[in-house]
Amino acid sequence: MDDSQACPCKRGELFGACCGPVLAGERPAGTAEALMRSRYTAFAVGDTEYLLRSWHPRTRPKTLELDPDQRWLFLEIVRTERGGPFDDTGTVEFIAHYKAEGRRGSLHEVSTFTRVDGAWFYLDGIIEP
């Protein structure tokens, strides 16, 4: 993705100033929400390496295969709980909208994050109906 394009996380910044440096490993996500946004962006751009790298080793799958026909449209952050710069755990509830097989859909999840040695990791999530 070009650094001058709008970031897929829709925070209102360009990719090169928003999630791009996080995906590239140039700077860490400072909060659980920032990690959630960067992971959404990784899904949108197909960066499985970053998704695995940002997944806690205890719950991380060995491999991850993304559907190349699924297009992520936008992300809504519903709420956050903890997950700030001085917390070790956090929760982010979000709705990620996508298009697949010509139809729109959404994924509503409450995700749990943990911080280890200063770095945030995705731990797990509960899919909401």
Short mmCIF file of C-alpha atoms in Angstrom, two decimals:
data_model
loop_
_atom_site.label_atom_id
_atom_site.label_comp_id
_atom_site.label_asym_id
_atom_site.label_seq_id
_atom_site.Cartn_x
_atom_site.Cartn_y
_atom_site.Cartn_z
CA MET A 1 0.00 0.00 0.00
CA ASP A 2 1.22 3.49 -0.86
CA ASP A 3 2.13 5.64 2.17
CA SER A 4 0.22 8.58 0.66
CA GLN A 5 -3.12 6.72 0.58
CA ALA A 6 -5.72 6.95 3.32
CA CYS A 7 -5.13 4.33 6.00
CA PRO A 8 -7.68 1.49 5.87
CA CYS A 9 -8.34 1.85 9.63
CA LYS A 10 -10.17 5.12 8.81
CA ARG A 11 -8.61 7.06 11.67
CA GLY A 12 -8.22 9.91 9.22
CA GLU A 13 -4.50 9.74 8.57
CA LEU A 14 -2.40 8.61 5.66
CA PHE A 15 -1.12 5.02 5.75
CA GLY A 16 2.50 6.22 6.07
CA ALA A 17 1.69 8.21 9.22
CA CYS A 18 -0.81 5.79 10.75
CA CYS A 19 -0.66 1.98 10.56
CA GLY A 20 2.09 1.69 7.93
CA PRO A 21 5.02 2.17 10.35
CA VAL A 22 3.42 -0.25 12.84
CA LEU A 23 3.02 -2.97 10.21
CA ALA A 24 6.61 -2.38 9.07
CA GLY A 25 7.90 -2.77 12.64
CA GLU A 26 9.21 0.80 12.71
CA ARG A 27 7.18 1.70 15.80
CA PRO A 28 4.95 -0.25 18.17
CA ALA A 29 1.23 0.22 18.61
CA GLY A 30 0.93 2.41 21.72
CA THR A 31 -2.50 1.19 22.85
CA ALA A 32 -4.74 -1.83 22.46
CA GLU A 33 -6.96 0.19 20.11
CA ALA A 34 -3.94 1.15 17.99
CA LEU A 35 -3.01 -2.54 17.74
CA MET A 36 -6.60 -3.40 16.78
CA ARG A 37 -6.55 -0.74 14.06
CA SER A 38 -3.20 -1.98 12.76
CA ARG A 39 -4.46 -5.57 12.70
CA TYR A 40 -7.58 -4.50 10.78
CA THR A 41 -5.29 -2.70 8.33
CA ALA A 42 -3.15 -5.85 8.02
CA PHE A 43 -6.27 -7.83 7.09
CA ALA A 44 -7.20 -5.13 4.56
CA VAL A 45 -3.78 -5.19 2.88
CA GLY A 46 -3.19 -8.95 3.27
CA ASP A 47 -0.22 -8.77 5.67
CA THR A 48 -0.41 -12.22 7.32
CA GLU A 49 3.15 -11.88 8.64
CA TYR A 50 2.15 -8.88 10.77
CA LEU A 51 -1.05 -10.57 11.92
CA LEU A 52 0.92 -13.56 13.20
CA ARG A 53 3.64 -11.36 14.70
CA SER A 54 1.08 -9.29 16.63
CA TRP A 55 -0.78 -12.37 17.91
CA HIS A 56 0.18 -13.59 21.40
CA PRO A 57 2.29 -16.79 21.13
CA ARG A 58 -0.03 -18.64 23.53
CA THR A 59 -3.05 -18.32 21.21
CA ARG A 60 -1.42 -17.73 17.80
CA PRO A 61 -2.17 -20.27 15.06
CA LYS A 62 0.76 -21.86 13.24
CA THR A 63 -0.44 -20.48 9.92
CA LEU A 64 -3.01 -18.00 8.72
CA GLU A 65 -4.64 -17.93 5.31
CA LEU A 66 -6.68 -14.93 4.24
CA ASP A 67 -9.50 -15.05 1.72
CA PRO A 68 -8.17 -13.12 -1.30
CA ASP A 69 -11.73 -12.39 -2.45
CA GLN A 70 -12.76 -10.74 0.81
CA ARG A 71 -12.41 -6.95 0.73
CA TRP A 72 -12.41 -5.08 4.03
CA LEU A 73 -14.41 -1.85 3.73
CA PHE A 74 -14.23 -0.03 7.06
CA LEU A 75 -13.76 -0.42 10.78
CA GLU A 76 -16.00 0.83 13.59
CA ILE A 77 -14.63 0.92 17.11
CA VAL A 78 -17.64 0.40 19.39
CA ARG A 79 -15.86 0.72 22.73
CA THR A 80 -12.55 0.26 24.46
CA GLU A 81 -11.85 -0.78 28.02
CA ARG A 82 -8.42 -0.18 29.51
CA GLY A 83 -5.66 -0.85 26.95
CA GLY A 84 -3.98 2.52 27.43
CA PRO A 85 -0.29 3.33 27.63
CA PHE A 86 -0.12 2.39 31.35
CA ASP A 87 -2.28 -0.76 31.22
CA ASP A 88 -1.23 -4.36 30.72
CA THR A 89 -4.58 -5.59 29.40
CA GLY A 90 -7.30 -4.11 27.24
CA THR A 91 -10.50 -4.88 25.43
CA VAL A 92 -11.66 -3.46 22.12
CA GLU A 93 -15.13 -4.07 20.73
CA PHE A 94 -15.34 -3.44 17.01
CA ILE A 95 -17.35 -4.08 13.88
CA ALA A 96 -15.32 -4.73 10.74
CA HIS A 97 -17.30 -4.39 7.51
CA TYR A 98 -16.35 -6.35 4.41
CA LYS A 99 -17.53 -7.46 1.00
CA ALA A 100 -17.23 -11.06 -0.18
CA GLU A 101 -18.86 -12.88 -3.07
CA GLY A 102 -20.69 -9.70 -4.03
CA ARG A 103 -22.33 -9.34 -0.62
CA ARG A 104 -21.65 -7.04 2.28
CA GLY A 105 -21.10 -8.48 5.73
CA SER A 106 -19.68 -7.57 9.09
CA LEU A 107 -17.65 -9.14 11.85
CA HIS A 108 -18.59 -7.96 15.35
CA GLU A 109 -15.96 -8.98 17.90
CA VAL A 110 -14.87 -8.19 21.43
CA SER A 111 -11.10 -8.65 21.37
CA THR A 112 -8.75 -9.05 24.31
CA PHE A 113 -5.23 -7.65 24.22
CA THR A 114 -2.27 -8.01 26.55
CA ARG A 115 0.99 -6.12 26.81
CA VAL A 116 4.23 -8.05 27.24
CA ASP A 117 7.54 -6.23 27.74
CA GLY A 118 5.92 -3.02 26.48
CA ALA A 119 4.45 -4.51 23.29
CA TRP A 120 0.73 -5.08 22.73
CA PHE A 121 -0.50 -8.46 21.45
CA TYR A 122 -3.87 -9.76 20.33
CA LEU A 123 -4.85 -12.55 22.73
CA ASP A 124 -8.31 -13.69 21.64
CA GLY A 125 -11.78 -12.56 20.72
CA ILE A 126 -15.44 -13.38 21.12
CA ILE A 127 -17.61 -13.06 18.03
CA GLU A 128 -20.84 -11.21 18.78
CA PRO A 129 -24.08 -12.03 16.91
#
